[in-house]
Structure formats: structure tokens, C-alpha cells
Coordinates of C-alpha atoms in Angstrom, one line a residue:
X14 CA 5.1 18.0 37.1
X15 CA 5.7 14.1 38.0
X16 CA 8.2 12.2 36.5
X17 CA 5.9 10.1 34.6
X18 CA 4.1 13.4 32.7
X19 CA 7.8 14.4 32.0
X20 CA 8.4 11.1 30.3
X21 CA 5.5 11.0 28.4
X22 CA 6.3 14.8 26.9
X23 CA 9.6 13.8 26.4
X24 CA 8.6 11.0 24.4
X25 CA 6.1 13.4 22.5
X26 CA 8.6 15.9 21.5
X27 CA 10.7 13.0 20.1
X28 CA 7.8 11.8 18.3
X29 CA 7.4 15.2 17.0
X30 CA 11.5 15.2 16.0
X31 CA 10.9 12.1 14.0
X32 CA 7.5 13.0 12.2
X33 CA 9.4 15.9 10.8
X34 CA 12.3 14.5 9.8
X35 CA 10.3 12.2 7.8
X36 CA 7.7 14.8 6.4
X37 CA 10.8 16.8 5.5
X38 CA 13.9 14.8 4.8
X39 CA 12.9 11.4 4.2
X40 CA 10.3 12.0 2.5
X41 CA 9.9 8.7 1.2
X42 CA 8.6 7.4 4.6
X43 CA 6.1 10.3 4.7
X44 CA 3.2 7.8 6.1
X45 CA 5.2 6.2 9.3
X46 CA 6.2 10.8 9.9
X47 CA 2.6 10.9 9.8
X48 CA 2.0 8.5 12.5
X49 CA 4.9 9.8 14.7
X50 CA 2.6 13.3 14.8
X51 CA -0.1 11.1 15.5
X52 CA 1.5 9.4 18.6
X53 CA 3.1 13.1 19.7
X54 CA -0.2 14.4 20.1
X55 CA -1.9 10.7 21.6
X56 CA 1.2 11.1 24.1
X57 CA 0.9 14.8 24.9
X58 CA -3.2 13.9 26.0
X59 CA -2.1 11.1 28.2
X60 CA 0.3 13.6 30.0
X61 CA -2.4 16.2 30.3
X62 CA -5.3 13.3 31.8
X63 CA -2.5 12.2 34.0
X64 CA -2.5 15.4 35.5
X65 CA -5.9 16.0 35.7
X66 CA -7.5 12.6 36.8
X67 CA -5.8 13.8 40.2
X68 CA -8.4 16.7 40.6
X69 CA -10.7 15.7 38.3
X70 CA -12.6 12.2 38.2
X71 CA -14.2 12.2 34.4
X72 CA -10.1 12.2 33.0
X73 CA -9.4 9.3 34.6
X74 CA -12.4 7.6 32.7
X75 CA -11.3 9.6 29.3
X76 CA -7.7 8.3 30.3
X77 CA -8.9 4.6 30.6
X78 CA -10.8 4.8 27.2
X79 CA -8.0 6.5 25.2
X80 CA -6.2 3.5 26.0
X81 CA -8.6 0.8 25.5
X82 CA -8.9 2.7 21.8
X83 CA -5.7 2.2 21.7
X84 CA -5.3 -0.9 22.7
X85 CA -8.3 -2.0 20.3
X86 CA -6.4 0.0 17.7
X87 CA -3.5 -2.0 17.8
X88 CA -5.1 -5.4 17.9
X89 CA -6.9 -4.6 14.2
X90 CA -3.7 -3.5 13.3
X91 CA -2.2 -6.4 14.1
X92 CA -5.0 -8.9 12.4
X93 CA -5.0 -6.3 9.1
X94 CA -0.9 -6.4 9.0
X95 CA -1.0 -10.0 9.3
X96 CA -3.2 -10.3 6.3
X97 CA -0.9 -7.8 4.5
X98 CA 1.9 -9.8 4.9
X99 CA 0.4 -13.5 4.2
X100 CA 0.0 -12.4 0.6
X101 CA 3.3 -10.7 0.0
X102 CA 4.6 -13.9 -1.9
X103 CA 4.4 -15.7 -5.3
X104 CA 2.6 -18.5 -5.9
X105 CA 4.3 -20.1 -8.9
X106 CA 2.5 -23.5 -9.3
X107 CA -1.4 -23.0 -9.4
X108 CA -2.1 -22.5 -13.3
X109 CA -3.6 -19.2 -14.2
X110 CA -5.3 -18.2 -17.5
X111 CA -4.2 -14.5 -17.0
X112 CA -1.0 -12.3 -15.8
X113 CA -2.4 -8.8 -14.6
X114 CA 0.1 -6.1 -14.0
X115 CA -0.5 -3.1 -11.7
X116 CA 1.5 -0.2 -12.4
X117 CA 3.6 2.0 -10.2
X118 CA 5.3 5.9 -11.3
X119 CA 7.0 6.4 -14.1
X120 CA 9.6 9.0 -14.2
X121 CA 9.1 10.6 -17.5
X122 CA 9.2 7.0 -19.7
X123 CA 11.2 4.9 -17.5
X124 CA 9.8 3.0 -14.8
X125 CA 10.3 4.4 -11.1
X126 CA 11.9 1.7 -9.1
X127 CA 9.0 0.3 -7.9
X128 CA 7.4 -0.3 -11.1
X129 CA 11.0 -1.6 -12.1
X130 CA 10.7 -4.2 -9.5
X131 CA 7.0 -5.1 -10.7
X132 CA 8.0 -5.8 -14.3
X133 CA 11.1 -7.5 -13.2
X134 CA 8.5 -10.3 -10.7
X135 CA 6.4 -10.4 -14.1
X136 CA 9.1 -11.1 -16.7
X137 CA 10.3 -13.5 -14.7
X138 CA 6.9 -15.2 -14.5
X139 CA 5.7 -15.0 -18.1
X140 CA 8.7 -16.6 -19.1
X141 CA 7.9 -20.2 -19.6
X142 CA 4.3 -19.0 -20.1
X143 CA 3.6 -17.6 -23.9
X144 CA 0.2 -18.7 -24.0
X145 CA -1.1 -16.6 -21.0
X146 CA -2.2 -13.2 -21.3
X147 CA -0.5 -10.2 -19.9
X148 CA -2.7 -7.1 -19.4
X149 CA -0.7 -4.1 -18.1
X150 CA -2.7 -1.5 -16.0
X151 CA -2.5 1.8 -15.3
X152 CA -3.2 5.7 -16.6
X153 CA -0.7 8.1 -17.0
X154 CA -0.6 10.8 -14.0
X155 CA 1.2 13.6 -13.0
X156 CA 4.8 14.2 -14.1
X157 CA 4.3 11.4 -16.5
X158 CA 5.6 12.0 -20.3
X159 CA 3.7 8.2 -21.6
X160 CA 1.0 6.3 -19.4
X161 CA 2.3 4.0 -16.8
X162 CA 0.9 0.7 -19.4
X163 CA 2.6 1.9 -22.0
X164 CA 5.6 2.5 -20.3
X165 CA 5.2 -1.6 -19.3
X166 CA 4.5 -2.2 -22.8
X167 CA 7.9 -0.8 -23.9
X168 CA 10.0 -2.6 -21.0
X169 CA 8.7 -6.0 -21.3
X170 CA 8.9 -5.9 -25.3
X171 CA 12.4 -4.2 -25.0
X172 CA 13.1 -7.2 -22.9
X173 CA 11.6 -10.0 -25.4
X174 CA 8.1 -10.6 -24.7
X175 CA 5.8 -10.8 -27.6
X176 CA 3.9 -7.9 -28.3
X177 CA 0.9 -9.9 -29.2
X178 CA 0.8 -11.5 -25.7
X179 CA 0.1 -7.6 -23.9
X180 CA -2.8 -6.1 -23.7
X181 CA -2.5 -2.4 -22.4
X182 CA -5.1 -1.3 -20.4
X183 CA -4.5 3.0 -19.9
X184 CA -7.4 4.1 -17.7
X185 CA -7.2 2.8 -14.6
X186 CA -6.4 5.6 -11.8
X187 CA -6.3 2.9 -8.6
X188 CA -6.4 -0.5 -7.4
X189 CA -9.7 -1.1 -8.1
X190 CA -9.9 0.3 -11.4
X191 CA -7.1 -1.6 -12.0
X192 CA -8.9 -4.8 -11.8
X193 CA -11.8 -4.2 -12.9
X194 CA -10.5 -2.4 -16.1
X195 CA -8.4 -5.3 -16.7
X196 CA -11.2 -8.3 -16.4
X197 CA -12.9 -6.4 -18.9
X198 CA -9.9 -6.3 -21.6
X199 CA -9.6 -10.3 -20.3
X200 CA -13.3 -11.2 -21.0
X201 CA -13.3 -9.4 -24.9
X202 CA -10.6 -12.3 -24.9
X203 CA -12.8 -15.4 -23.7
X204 CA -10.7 -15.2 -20.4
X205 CA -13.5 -15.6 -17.5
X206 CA -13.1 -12.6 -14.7
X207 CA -13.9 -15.9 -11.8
X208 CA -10.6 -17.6 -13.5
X209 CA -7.3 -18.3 -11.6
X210 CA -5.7 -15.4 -12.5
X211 CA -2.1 -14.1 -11.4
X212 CA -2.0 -10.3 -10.0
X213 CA 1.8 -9.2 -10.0
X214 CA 2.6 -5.8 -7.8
X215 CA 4.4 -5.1 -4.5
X216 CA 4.3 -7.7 -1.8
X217 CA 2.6 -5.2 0.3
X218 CA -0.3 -4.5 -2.3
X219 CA -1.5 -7.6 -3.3
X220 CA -3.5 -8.3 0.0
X221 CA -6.1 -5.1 -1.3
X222 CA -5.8 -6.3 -4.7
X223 CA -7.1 -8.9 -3.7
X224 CA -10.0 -7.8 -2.2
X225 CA -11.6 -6.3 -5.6
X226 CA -10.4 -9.8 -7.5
X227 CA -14.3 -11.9 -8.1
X228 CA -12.6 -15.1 -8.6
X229 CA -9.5 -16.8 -7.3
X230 CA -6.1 -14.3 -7.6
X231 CA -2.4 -16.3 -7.6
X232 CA -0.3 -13.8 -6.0
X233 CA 3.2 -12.8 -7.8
X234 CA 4.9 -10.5 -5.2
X235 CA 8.1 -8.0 -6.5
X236 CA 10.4 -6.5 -3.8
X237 CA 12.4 -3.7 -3.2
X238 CA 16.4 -3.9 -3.2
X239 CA 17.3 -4.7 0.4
X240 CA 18.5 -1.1 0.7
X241 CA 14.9 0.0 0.6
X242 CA 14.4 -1.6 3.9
X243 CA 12.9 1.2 5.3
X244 CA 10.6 2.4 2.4
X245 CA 9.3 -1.6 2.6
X246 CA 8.3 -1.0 5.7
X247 CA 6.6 2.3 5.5
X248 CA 5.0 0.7 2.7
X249 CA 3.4 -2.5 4.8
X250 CA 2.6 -0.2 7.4
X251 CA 0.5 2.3 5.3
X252 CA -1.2 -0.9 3.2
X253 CA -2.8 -2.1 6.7
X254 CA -4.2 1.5 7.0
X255 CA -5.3 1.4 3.5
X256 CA -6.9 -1.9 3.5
X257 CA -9.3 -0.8 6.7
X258 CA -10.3 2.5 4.8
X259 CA -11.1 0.6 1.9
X260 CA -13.3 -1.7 4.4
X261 CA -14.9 1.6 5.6
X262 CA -15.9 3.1 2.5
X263 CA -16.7 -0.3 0.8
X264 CA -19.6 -0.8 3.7
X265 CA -20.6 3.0 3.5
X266 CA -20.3 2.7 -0.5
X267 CA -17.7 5.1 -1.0
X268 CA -15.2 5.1 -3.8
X269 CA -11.5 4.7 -3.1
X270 CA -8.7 7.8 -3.7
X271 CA -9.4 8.6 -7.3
X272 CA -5.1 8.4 -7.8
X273 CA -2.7 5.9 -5.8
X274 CA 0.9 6.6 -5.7
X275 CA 2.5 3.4 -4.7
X276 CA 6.4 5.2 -4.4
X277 CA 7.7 8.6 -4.7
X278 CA 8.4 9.6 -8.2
X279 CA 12.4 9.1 -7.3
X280 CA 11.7 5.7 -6.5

């Protein structure tokens, strides 16, 4: 065994370490575990075409198009991440006619963190605002005592928004659903579904929601406690993987995951 096939299983065993420990222990990161396995067993094929192009011409051809996937792989990672992260901010001077809120877990009735951090970006955007709309989406799932709108209901009147301004929309189950369930509450109002309208979520998830908005959508981007850091970042890595499966199934005309969890139920 050459030193380079060494390397490359050494490398594949730590991948390995790491997937677990996230799969495991950090659970939170489960995703970027995920990819580690997928890199340990990438790694572990490279080793074994290394050996074999020596004996065997056809690896050495499997061997150069395992990395030209990769290397294509990489590149539409890099364009789809970029996008991801271009819409991870708030755009607080276009007018809009609308606020839409996408919900997150709830932890019995309380908001999970992430949700927390959503209605936090919204209060502070409805503020000077008491003439625009706020529908808040999103069903109640599993582990869920109150639906994830009503929960969003309670926090933002609690914290003294008008109960008249909220509209509670309780059947979305994803992204999509999300907004499209939530033009249809706007349009019983007069609010037109082509309208400026303001989307407020995770920095990370407003590039897809974006995707499913008709008209134009103002970005309002919440963000996790600095502490997070590495949850953030599991987060943008998985939304660049989400948004090409969504691209996928949208041009074979499949439906996405009937339930999205944006954040561990502790979070």
C-alpha cells in the first residue's frame, strides 16, 4: 500500500469519526455528519481506483470521472450557496403590502429558538408598520401541544401587536405550502399575491422561499445567537442541497418533503 492510498484511508476513517460524532452527539449538525459519510466512502473509492488503475486501465478512466463529478459537484455548490447566501439579509426600505411569517418548531407552546429568532426579525419589522398585514404560517407537527401559527399568534400579541393585524394561516406542512397558503389568506384581503411582499424566516431559507414567491418578495432575515455558529452553518450548507432537490423535482413535477423541520426541537 503506497503512501498516497494510506492517506486517503486515513482521511476516510476520520471522515467516518466526524460523521458519527455528528449523527450521534451533535445531533444538531446531523446534515454536514451526513456528508462526512459521504466523503468517507467518495475517499475510500479513490484509494481503491488508485490501486487498481495500476493493473487495470478502465479505473483510471472511473478514477478521472469520479473527480470531474466532483469537481462539477462542487462548482454547483458553489453557484447554489452563493445564492443562499445573497438573500440572507433584510431589506427594510422597499414598501410591502404584506409581512409573511414562516414558522419553525415549537416545543410544546413556546417557540424553539429558531422560531424565536423569526418572530423576534418580524416584531422588529412590523413595528412602525400597523397597516400591513401579518400572516403567520405553519401546521402543528409532531411533539407539538398548539400549531406552530398559533404559537406566533400568542408571542407577537403577548408582545403588543394587534391581534386584528394577524392572520393565522394553520395548514401549511413546508415552504411551499407556506406561501401559497398564505397568498390565499392575503387575496380574501384585496392584497394581490404579485405584490411586494416581505417573507421573514432564517437567513438561510429565504433564497427557496423565494423561489415559490409569483411576485416580488422583500427579504427579512432572523439569525441565530452567535453561539449557534455551527448550527448556522449546517443550516446554509443543507439549504444549497435543498434548493437543487427542489430544482429536480420542480422540472420532474414532484412535490417537496410533505414536513420541513428547520431546527431540532431543542433549538
Amino acid at each position: 500500500m503506497g503512501a498516497k492510498e494510506k492517506l486517503l484511508y486515513l482521511l476516510a476513517a476520520l471522515c467516518l469519526l466526524l460523521g458519527a460524532a455528528m449523527q450521534f452527539v451533535f445531533t444538531a449538525v446531523r446534515f454536514t455528519g451526513f456528508l462526512f459519510w459521504c466523503a468517507a466512502a467518495v475517499l475510500v473509492l479513490l484509494a481503491l481506483l488508485d490501486r487498481w488503475r495500476k493493473k487495470h486501465r478502465w479505473a483510471l478512466w472511473v478514477r478521472r470521472g469520479v473527480l470531474a463529478a466532483l469537481a462539477a459537484g462542487f462548482a454547483l455548490f458553489a453557484v447554489l450557496e452563493a445564492r443562499v447566501v445573497s438573500w440572507a439579509r433584510t431589506d427594510s426600505v422597499t414598501p410591502v403590502s404584506a409581512v409573511i411569517v414562516l414558522g419553525a418548531g415549537v416545543n410544546g407552546t413556546a417557540p424553539s429558538l429558531s422560531l424565536q429568532t423569526r418572530l423576534e426579525a418580524a416584531l422588529e419589522y412590523v413595528r412602525d408598520k400597523p397597516e400591513v398585514p401579518v400572516v403567520v404560517s405553519g401546521s402543528q407537527g409532531p411533539g407539538e401541544a398548539i400549531s406552530e401559527a398559533e404559537c406566533m399568534y400568542r408571542w407577537l400579541t403577548a408582545q403588543g401587536l394587534p391581534p386584528e393585524q394577524i392572520l393565522l394561516e394553520e395548514q401549511a406542512d413546508n415552504t411551499r405550502e407556506n406561501i401559497r397558503y398564505s397568498l390565499e389568506l392575503l387575496e380574501e384581503l384585496g392584497v394581490d399575491g404579485t405584490a411586494e411582499i416581505a417573507v421573514v424566516s432564517s437567513g438561510y431559507h429565504l433564497c427557496r422561499a423565494s423561489t415559490y414567491m409569483p411576485g416580488k418578495m422583500v427579504p427579512v432575515a432572523a439569525r441565530m445567537p452567535g453561539r449557534y455558529w455551527p448550527i448556522t452553518v449546517n443550516y446554509y450548507v443543507r439549504e444549497a442541497f435543498a434548493l437543487a432537490a427542489d430544482l429536480v423535482f420542480s422540472q420532474a413535477g414532484g412535490r417537496a418533503h410533505p414536513r420541513e423541520l428547520t431546527a431540532p426541537a431543542a433549538l
